[in-house]
Coordinates of C-alpha atoms and ligand atoms in Angstrom, one line a residue:
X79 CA 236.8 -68.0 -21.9
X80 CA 237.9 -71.8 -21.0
X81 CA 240.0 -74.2 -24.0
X82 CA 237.6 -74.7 -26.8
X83 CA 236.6 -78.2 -25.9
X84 CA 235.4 -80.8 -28.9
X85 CA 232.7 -82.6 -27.7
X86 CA 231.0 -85.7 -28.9
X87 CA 226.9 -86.1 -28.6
X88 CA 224.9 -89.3 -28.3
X89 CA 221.6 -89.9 -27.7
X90 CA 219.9 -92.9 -28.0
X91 CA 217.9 -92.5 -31.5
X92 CA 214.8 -90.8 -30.2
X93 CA 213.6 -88.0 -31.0
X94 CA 212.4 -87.0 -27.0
X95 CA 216.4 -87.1 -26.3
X96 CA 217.9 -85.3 -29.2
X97 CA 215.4 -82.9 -28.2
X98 CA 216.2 -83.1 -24.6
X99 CA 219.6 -82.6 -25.4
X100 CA 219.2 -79.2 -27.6
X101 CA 219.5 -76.6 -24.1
X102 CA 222.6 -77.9 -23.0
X103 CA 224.1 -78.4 -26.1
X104 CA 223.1 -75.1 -28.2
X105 CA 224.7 -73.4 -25.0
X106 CA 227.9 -75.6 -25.0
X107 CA 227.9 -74.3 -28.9
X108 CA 227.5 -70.4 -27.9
X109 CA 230.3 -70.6 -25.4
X110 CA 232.7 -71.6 -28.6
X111 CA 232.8 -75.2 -27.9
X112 CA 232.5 -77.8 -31.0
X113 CA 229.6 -79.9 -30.7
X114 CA 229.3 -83.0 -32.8
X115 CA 226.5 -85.1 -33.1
X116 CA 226.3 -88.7 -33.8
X117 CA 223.1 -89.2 -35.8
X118 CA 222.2 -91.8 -37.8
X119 CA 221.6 -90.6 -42.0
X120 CA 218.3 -88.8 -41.5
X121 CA 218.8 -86.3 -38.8
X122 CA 221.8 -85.5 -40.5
X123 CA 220.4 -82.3 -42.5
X124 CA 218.0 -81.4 -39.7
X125 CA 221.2 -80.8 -36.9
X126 CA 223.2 -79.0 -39.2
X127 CA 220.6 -76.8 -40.2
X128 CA 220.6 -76.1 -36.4
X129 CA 224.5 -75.1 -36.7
X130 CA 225.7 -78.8 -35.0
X131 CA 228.1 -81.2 -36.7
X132 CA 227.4 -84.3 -37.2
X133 CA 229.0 -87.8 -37.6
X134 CA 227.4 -90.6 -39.4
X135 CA 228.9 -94.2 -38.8
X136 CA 229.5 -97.2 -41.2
X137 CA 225.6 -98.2 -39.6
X138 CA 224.0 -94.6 -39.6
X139 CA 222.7 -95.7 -42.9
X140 CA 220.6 -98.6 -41.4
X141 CA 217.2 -97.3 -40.4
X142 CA 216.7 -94.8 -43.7
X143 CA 214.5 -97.0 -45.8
X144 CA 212.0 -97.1 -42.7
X145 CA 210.0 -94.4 -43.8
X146 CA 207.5 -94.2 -40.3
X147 CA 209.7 -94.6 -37.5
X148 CA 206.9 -93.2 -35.3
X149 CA 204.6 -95.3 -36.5
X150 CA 206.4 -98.8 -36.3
X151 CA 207.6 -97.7 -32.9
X152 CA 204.2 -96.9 -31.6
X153 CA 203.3 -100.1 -33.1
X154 CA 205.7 -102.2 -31.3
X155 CA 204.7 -101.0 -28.4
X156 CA 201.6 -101.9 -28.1
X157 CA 202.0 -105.3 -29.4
X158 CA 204.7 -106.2 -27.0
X159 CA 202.3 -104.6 -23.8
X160 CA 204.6 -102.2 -23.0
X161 CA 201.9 -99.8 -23.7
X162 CA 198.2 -101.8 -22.5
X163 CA 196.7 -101.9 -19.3
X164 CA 199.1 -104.3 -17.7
X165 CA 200.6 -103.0 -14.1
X166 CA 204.3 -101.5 -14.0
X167 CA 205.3 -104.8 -12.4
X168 CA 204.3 -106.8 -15.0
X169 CA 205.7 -104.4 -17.7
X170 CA 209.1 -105.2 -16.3
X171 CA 209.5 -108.2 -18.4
X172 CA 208.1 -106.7 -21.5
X173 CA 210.7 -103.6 -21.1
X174 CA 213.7 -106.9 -20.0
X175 CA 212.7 -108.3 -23.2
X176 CA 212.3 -105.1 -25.8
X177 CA 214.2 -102.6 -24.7
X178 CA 217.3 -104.8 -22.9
X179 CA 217.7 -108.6 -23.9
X180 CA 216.0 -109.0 -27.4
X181 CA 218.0 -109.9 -30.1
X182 CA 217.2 -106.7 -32.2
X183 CA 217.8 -104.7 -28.9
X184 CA 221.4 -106.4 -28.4
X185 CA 222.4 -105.8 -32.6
X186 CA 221.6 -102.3 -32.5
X187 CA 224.4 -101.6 -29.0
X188 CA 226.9 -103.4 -31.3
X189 CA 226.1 -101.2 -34.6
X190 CA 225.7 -98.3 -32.2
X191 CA 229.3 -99.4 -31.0
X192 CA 231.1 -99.6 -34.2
X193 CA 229.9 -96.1 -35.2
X194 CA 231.2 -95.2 -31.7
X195 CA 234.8 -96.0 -32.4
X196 CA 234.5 -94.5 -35.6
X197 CA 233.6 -90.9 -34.0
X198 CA 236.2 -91.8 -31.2
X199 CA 239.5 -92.5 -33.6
X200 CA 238.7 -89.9 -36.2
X201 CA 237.2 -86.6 -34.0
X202 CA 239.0 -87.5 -30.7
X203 CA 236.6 -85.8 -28.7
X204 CA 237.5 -84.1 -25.2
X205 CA 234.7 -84.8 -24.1
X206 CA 231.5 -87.2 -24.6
X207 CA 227.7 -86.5 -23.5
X208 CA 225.8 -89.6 -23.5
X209 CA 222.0 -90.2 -23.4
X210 CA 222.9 -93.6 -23.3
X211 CA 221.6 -97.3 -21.7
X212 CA 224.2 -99.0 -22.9
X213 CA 228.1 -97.5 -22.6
X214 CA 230.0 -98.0 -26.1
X215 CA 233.4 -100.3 -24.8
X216 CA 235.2 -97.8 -27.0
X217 CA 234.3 -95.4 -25.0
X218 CA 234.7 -96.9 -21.7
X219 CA 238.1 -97.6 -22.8
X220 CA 239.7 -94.7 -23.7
X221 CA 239.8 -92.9 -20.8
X222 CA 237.5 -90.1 -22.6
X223 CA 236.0 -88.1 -19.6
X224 CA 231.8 -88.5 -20.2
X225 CA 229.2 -86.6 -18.6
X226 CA 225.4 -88.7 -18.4
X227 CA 222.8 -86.8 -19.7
X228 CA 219.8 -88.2 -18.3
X229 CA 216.1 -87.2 -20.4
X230 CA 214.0 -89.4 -18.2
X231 CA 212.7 -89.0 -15.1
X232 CA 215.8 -89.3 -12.8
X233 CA 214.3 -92.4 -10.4
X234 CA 215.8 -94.5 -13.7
X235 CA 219.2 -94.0 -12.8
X236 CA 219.1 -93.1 -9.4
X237 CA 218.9 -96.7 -7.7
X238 CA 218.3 -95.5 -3.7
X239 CA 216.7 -97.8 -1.5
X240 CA 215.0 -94.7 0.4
X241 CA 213.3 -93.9 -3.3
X242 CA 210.5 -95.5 -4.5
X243 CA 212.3 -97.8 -7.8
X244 CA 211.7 -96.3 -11.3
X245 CA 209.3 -96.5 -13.3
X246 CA 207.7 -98.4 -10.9
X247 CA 205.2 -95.1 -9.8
X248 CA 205.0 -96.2 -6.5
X249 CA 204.9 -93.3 -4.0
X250 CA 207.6 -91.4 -2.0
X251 CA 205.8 -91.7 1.4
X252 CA 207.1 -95.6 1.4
X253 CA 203.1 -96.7 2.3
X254 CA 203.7 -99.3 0.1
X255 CA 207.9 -99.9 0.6
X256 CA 208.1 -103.4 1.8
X257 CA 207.1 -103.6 -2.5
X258 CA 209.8 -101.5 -3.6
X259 CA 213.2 -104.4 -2.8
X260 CA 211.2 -106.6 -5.2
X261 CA 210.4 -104.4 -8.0
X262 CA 214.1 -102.9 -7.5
X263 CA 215.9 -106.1 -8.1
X264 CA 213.8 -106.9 -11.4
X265 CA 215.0 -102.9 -12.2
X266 CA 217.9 -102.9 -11.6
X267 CA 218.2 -106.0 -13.7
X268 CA 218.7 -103.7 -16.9
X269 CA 221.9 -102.7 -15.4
X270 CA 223.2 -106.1 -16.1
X271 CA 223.8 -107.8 -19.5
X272 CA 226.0 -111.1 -19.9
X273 CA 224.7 -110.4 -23.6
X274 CA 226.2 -107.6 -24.1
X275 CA 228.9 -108.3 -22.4
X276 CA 229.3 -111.5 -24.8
X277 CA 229.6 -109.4 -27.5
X278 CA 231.9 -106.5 -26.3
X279 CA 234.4 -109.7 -26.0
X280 CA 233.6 -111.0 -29.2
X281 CA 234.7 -107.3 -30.3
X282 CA 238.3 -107.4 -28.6
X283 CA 237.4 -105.9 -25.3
X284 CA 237.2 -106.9 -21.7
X285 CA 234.0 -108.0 -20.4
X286 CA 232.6 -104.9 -18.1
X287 CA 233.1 -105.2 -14.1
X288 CA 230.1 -107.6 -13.0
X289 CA 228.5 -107.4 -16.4
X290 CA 227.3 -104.3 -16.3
X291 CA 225.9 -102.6 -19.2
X292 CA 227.0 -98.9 -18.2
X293 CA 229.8 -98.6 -15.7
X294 CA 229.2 -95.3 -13.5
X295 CA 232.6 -93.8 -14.7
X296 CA 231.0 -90.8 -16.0
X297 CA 232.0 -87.4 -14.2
X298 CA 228.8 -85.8 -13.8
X299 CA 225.3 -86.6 -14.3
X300 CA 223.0 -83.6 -15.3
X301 CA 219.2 -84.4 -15.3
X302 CA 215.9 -82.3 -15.5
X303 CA 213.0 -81.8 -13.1
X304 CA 211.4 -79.1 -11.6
X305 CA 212.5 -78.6 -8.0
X306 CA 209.1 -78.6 -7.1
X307 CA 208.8 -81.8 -7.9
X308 CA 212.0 -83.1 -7.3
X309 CA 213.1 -86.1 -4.6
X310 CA 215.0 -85.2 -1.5
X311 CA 217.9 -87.2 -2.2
X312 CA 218.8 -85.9 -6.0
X313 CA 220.9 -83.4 -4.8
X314 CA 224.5 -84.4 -4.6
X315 CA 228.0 -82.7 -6.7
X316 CA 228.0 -85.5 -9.2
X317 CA 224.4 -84.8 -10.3
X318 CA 223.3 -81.4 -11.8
X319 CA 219.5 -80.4 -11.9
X320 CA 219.0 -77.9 -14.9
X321 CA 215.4 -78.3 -14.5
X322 CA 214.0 -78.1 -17.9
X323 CA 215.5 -79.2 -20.9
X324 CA 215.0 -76.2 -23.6
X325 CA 214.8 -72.9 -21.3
X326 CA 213.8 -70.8 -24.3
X327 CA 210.3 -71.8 -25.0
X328 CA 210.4 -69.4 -27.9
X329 CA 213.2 -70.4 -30.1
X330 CA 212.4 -74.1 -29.3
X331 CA 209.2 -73.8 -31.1
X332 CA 210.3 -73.2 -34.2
X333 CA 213.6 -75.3 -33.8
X334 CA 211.5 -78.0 -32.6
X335 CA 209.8 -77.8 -36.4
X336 CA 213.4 -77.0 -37.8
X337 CA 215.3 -80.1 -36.5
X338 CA 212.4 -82.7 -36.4
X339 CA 211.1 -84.3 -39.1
X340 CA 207.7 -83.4 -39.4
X341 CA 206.5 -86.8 -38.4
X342 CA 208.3 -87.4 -35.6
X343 CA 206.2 -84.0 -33.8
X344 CA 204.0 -87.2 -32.4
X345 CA 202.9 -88.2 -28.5
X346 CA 202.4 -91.4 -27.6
X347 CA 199.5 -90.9 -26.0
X348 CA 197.5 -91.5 -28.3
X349 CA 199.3 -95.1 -29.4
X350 CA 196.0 -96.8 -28.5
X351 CA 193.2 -96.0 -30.0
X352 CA 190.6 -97.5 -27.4
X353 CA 192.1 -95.3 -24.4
X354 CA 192.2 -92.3 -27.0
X355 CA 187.9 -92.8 -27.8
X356 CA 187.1 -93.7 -25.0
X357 CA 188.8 -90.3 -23.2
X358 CA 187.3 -88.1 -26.3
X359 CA 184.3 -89.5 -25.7
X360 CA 184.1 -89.1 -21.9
X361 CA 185.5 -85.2 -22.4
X362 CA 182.5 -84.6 -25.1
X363 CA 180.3 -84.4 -22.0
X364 CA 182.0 -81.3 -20.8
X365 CA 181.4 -77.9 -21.6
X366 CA 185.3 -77.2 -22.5
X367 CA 187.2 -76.7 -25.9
X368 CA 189.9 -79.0 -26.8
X369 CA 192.8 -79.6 -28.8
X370 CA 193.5 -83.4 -29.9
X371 CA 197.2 -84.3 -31.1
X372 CA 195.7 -87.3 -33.0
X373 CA 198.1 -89.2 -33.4
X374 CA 199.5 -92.3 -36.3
X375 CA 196.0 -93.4 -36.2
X376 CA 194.2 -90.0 -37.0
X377 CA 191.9 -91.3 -39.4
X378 CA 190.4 -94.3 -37.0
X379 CA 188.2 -92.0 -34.9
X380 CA 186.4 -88.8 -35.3
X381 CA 186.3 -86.1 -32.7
X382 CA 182.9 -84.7 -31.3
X383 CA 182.0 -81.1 -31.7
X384 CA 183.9 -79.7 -28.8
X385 CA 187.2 -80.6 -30.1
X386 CA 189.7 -79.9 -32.8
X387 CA 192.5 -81.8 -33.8
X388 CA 195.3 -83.3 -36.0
X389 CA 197.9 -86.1 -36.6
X390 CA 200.8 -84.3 -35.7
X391 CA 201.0 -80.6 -33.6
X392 CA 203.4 -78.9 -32.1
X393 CA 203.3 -79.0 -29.0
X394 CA 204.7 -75.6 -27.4
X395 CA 202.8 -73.0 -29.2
X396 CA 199.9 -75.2 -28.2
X397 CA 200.8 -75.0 -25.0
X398 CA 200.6 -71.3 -24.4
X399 CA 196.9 -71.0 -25.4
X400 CA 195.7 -73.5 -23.3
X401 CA 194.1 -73.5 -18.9
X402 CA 195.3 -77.4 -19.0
X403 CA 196.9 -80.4 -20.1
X404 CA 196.1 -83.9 -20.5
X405 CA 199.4 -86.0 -21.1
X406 CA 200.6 -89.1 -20.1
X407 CA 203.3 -87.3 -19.0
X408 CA 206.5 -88.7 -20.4
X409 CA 210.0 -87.4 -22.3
X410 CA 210.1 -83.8 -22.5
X411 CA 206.4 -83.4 -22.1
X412 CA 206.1 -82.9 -18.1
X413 CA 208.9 -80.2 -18.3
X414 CA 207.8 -77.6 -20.8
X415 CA 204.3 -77.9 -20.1
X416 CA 205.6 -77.0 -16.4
X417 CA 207.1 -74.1 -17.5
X418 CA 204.1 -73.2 -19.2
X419 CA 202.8 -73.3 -15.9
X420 CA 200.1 -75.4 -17.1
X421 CA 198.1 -77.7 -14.4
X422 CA 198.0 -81.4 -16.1
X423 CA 195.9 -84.5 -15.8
X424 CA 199.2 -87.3 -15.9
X425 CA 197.8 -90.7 -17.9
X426 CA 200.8 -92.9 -17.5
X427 CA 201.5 -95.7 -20.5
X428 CA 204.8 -97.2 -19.8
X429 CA 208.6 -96.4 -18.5
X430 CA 209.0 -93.4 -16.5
X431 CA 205.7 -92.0 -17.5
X432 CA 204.4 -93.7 -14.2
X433 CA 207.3 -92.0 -12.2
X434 CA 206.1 -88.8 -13.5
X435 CA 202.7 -88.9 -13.1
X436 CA 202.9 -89.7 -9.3
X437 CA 205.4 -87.1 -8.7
X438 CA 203.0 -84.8 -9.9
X439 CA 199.8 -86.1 -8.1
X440 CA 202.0 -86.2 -4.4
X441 CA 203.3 -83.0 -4.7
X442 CA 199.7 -81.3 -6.0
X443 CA 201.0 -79.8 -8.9
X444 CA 198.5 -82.4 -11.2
X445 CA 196.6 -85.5 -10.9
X446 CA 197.4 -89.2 -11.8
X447 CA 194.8 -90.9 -13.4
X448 CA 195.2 -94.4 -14.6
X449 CA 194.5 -94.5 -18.8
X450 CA 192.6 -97.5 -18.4
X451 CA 190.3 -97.5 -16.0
X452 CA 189.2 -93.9 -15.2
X453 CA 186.1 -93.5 -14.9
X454 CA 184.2 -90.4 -16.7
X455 CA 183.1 -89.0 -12.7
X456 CA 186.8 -89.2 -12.2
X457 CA 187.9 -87.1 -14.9
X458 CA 185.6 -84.5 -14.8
X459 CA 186.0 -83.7 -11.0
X460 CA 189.6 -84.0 -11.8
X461 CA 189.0 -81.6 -14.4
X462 CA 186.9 -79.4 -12.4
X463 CA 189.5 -79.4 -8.9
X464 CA 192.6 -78.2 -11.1
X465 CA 190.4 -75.7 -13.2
X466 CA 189.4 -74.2 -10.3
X467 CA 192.0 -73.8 -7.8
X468 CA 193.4 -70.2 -8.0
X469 CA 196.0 -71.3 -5.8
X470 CA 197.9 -73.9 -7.8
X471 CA 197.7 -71.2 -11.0
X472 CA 199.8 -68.8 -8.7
X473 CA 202.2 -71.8 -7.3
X474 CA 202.9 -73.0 -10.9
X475 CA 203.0 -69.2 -12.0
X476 CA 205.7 -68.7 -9.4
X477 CA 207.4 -72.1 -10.3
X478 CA 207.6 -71.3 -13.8
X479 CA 208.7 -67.6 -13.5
X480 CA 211.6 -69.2 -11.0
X481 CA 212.6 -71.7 -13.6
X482 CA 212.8 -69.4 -16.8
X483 CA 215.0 -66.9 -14.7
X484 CA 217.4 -69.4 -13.6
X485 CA 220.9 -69.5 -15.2
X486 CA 221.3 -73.4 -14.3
X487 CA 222.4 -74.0 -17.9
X488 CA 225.1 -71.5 -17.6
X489 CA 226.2 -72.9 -14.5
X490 CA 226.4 -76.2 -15.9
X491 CA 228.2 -75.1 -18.8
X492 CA 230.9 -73.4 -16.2
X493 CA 231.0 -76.5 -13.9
X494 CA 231.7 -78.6 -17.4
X495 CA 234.5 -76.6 -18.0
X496 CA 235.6 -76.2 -14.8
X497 CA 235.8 -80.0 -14.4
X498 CA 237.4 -80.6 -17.9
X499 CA 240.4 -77.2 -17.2
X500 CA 241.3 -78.9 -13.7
X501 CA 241.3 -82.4 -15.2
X502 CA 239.8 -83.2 -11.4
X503 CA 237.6 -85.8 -12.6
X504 CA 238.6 -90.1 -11.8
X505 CA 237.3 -92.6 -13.4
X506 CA 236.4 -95.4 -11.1
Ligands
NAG57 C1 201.0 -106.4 -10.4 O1 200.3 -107.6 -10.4 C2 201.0 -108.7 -9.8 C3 200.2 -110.0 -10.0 O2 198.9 -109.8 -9.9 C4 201.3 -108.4 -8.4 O3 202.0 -109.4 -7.7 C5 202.1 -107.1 -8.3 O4 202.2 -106.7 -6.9 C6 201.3 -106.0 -9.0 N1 202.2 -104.8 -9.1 C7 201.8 -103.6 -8.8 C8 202.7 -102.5 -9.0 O5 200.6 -103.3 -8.5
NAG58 C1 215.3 -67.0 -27.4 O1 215.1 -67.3 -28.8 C2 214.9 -66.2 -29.6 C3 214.5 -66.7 -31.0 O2 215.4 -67.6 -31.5 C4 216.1 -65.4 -29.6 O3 216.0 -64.2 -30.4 C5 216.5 -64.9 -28.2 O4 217.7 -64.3 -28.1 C6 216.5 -66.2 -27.3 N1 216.6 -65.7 -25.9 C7 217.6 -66.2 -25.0 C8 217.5 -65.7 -23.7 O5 218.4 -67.1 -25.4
NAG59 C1 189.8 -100.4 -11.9 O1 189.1 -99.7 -10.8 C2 188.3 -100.4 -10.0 C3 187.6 -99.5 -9.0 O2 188.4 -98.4 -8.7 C4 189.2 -101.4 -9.2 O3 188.5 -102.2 -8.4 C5 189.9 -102.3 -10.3 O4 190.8 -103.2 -9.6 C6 190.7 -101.5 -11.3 N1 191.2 -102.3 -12.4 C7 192.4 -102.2 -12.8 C8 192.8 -103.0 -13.9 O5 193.2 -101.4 -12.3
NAG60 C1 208.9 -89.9 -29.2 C2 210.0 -90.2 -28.2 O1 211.0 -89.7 -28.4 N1 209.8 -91.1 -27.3 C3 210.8 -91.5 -26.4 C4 210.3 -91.2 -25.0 O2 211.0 -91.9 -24.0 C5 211.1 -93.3 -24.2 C6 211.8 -93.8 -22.9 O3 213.0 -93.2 -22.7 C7 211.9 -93.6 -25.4 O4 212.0 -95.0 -25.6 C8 211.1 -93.0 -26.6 O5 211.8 -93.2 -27.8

């Protein structure tokens, strides 16, 4: 057994990466590590329940009084285009402006900051995990060792001129690569923030090298994605694959319901409501059964005979009783429903979702569809190819079985402590 380690949590307030976080972390706990999350107020209860501390900041307080959180995000998503039928080029800008450059986007890294210092002075962690865009300066500054924990689709951090730039979804087989320098330079235009930067002075700090808005000082990057689906050049020491997120598919069913607040069990998929009738409508022609997660806008359309459906469901149980998924194949969804060993239809909306789907479609374990323009030929044949190949059920079968037997989270855990017991790591 290594030195108890205290170790600090972060993930950017989202549901997806809390959740994403839950397999590493709920091992980290069993080995007799203490694990302390910082949540804002209302995940407080929901994390404890789960047997995690928690720190709340001076601003963890902020958000409560916004009752739908799911709603307003869903909401701002498609009013600002990141979710509409615009190409990922073009959804650059909207992502520059919500997500990186806004005004609101810029306050929150500073309240997210002053929280951060908070957990720093008063838990003096060993250790920090960070599902994180932005890199608190109290954190870069104190010489805390951090390990990246990365819930997206790893082209976002990865930045390699021989891969295709995320969430672009362009493919690996470079047939379209004298496009990817250009896409890659607005990209990697998030990594850069005089903004930000502004503001970690105004705080007492030196500005970042270069501007940056997350140095690459952390000692090990641990990511999840099948290895069947996985790019040729993610495999180096600093980055660990543990290939899905929450191994046990079990216990994450009902922790899912434990930890989440019931309204928050929500996909994005179904954000706009034209894509969502017009798909229900083309799949009423079929002779299938299937199950609708409805979405904030439940009550807006009606499903036809052939389906059943609700606002929010959870997702896993789901999962097990089904031949195939339709998705659009984002956060935690492309993982566990691979594990399920589930063929899936990928309908991309925004961020790495694109990524995702093409990673799927090129390697044959699911087909990319675009949301917007499919036509109803298109789906069912699509519907009809992955229904029917025997083959794929067997590679997916094998996949799975591989993946749930795997002891990568162990391993991780061990390499964690490993690093932290030899104090071998360097900050840059
Ligand atoms: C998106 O559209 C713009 C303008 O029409 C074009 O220049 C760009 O190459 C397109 N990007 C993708 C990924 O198709
Ligand atoms: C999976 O979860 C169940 C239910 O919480 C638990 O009883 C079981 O021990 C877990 N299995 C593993 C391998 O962690
Ligand atoms: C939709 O599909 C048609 C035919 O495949 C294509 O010509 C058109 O450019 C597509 N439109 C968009 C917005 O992708
Ligand atoms: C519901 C949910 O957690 N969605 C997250 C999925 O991933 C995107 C991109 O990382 C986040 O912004 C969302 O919050």
């Amino acid at each position: 057994m290594s030195q108890p380690l205290t170790i600090l949590v972060y993930c950017l307030e989202s549901v997806g990466r809390y959740n994403a976080s839950f397999g590493l972390t709920t091992k980290l706990l069993k080995r007799g590590h203490r694990v302390i999350y910082l949540v804002p107020i209302h995940y407080k209860e929901k994390l404890q329940s789960h047997g995690f501390e928690v720190f709340v900041g001076p601003n963890g307080g902020k958000f409560e009084v916004e009752k739908n959180l799911g709603e307003t995000f869903s909401k701002m998503l498609l009013e600002t285009g990141i979710v509409g039928p615009d190409n990922t080029t073009k959804k650059l800008d909207y992502y520059q402006k919500v997500f990186f450059d806004g005004d609101d986007a810029i306050q929150k890294t500073i309240d997210v900051e002053i929280d951060f210092k908070c957990a720093m002075n008063e838990l003096k962690p060993d250790l920090v995990i960070g599902d994180l865009f932005f890199l608190p300066p109290s954190l870069y500054f104190s010489n805390t060792p951090w390990i990246q924990y990365i819930s997206t689709n790893p082209l976002i951090e990865i930045h390699d001129d021989e891969l295709p730039p995320g969430t672009s979804g362009f493919p690996c087989d470079k047939s379209n690569q004298h496009e990817w320098a250009e896409f890659e330079r607005k990209f990697k235009q998030f990594s850069y923030s005089k903004k930000y930067n502004d503001e970690i002075e105004k705080l007492g700090y030196q500005r970042f090298p270069n501007d940056q808005v997350k140095p690459q000082t952390q000692i090990l990057s641990v990511y999840a994605f099948p290895d069947e689906l996985n790019y040729p050049l993610v495999r180096n020491n600093d980055w660990y694959n543990i290939e899905v997120f929450v191994k046990n598919e079990s216990a994450d069913t009902n922790d899912i319901l434990k930890i989440m607040p019931k309204e928050f069990i929500d996909d994005t998929l179904d954000v706009d409501i034209d894509v969502m009738k017009r798909l229900t409508g083309i799949l009423a022609n079929t002779n299938h059964k299937y199950i609708v997660s409805k979405g904030p806008r439940h009550e807006e359309f009606d499903l036809p005979r052939n389906m059943w459906g609700d606002r929010y469901l959870p997702q896993i149980p789901i999962l097990k009783f089904v031949d195939l998924v339709i998705t659009h194949g984002g956060n935690n969804s492309l993982t566990e429903i691979f594990v399920q060993a589930k063929p899936m239809i990928a309908l991309p909306m925004f961020w790495d979702q694109y990524d995702n789907a093409q990673r799927l479609h090129e390697t044959g374990y699911g087909i990319r569809l675009d949301p917007y323009n499919l036509t109803q030929d298109e789906m069912i044949s699509s519907l009809d190819k992955l229904l029917n190949d025997e083959q794929l059920k067997l590679k997916l079968k094998t996949a799975a079985n591989r993946i749930l037997q795997s002891n990568a989270d162990e391993i991780v855990c061990e390499k964690i402590e490993n690093l932290m017991a030899n104090n071998n790591y360097s900050k840059n």
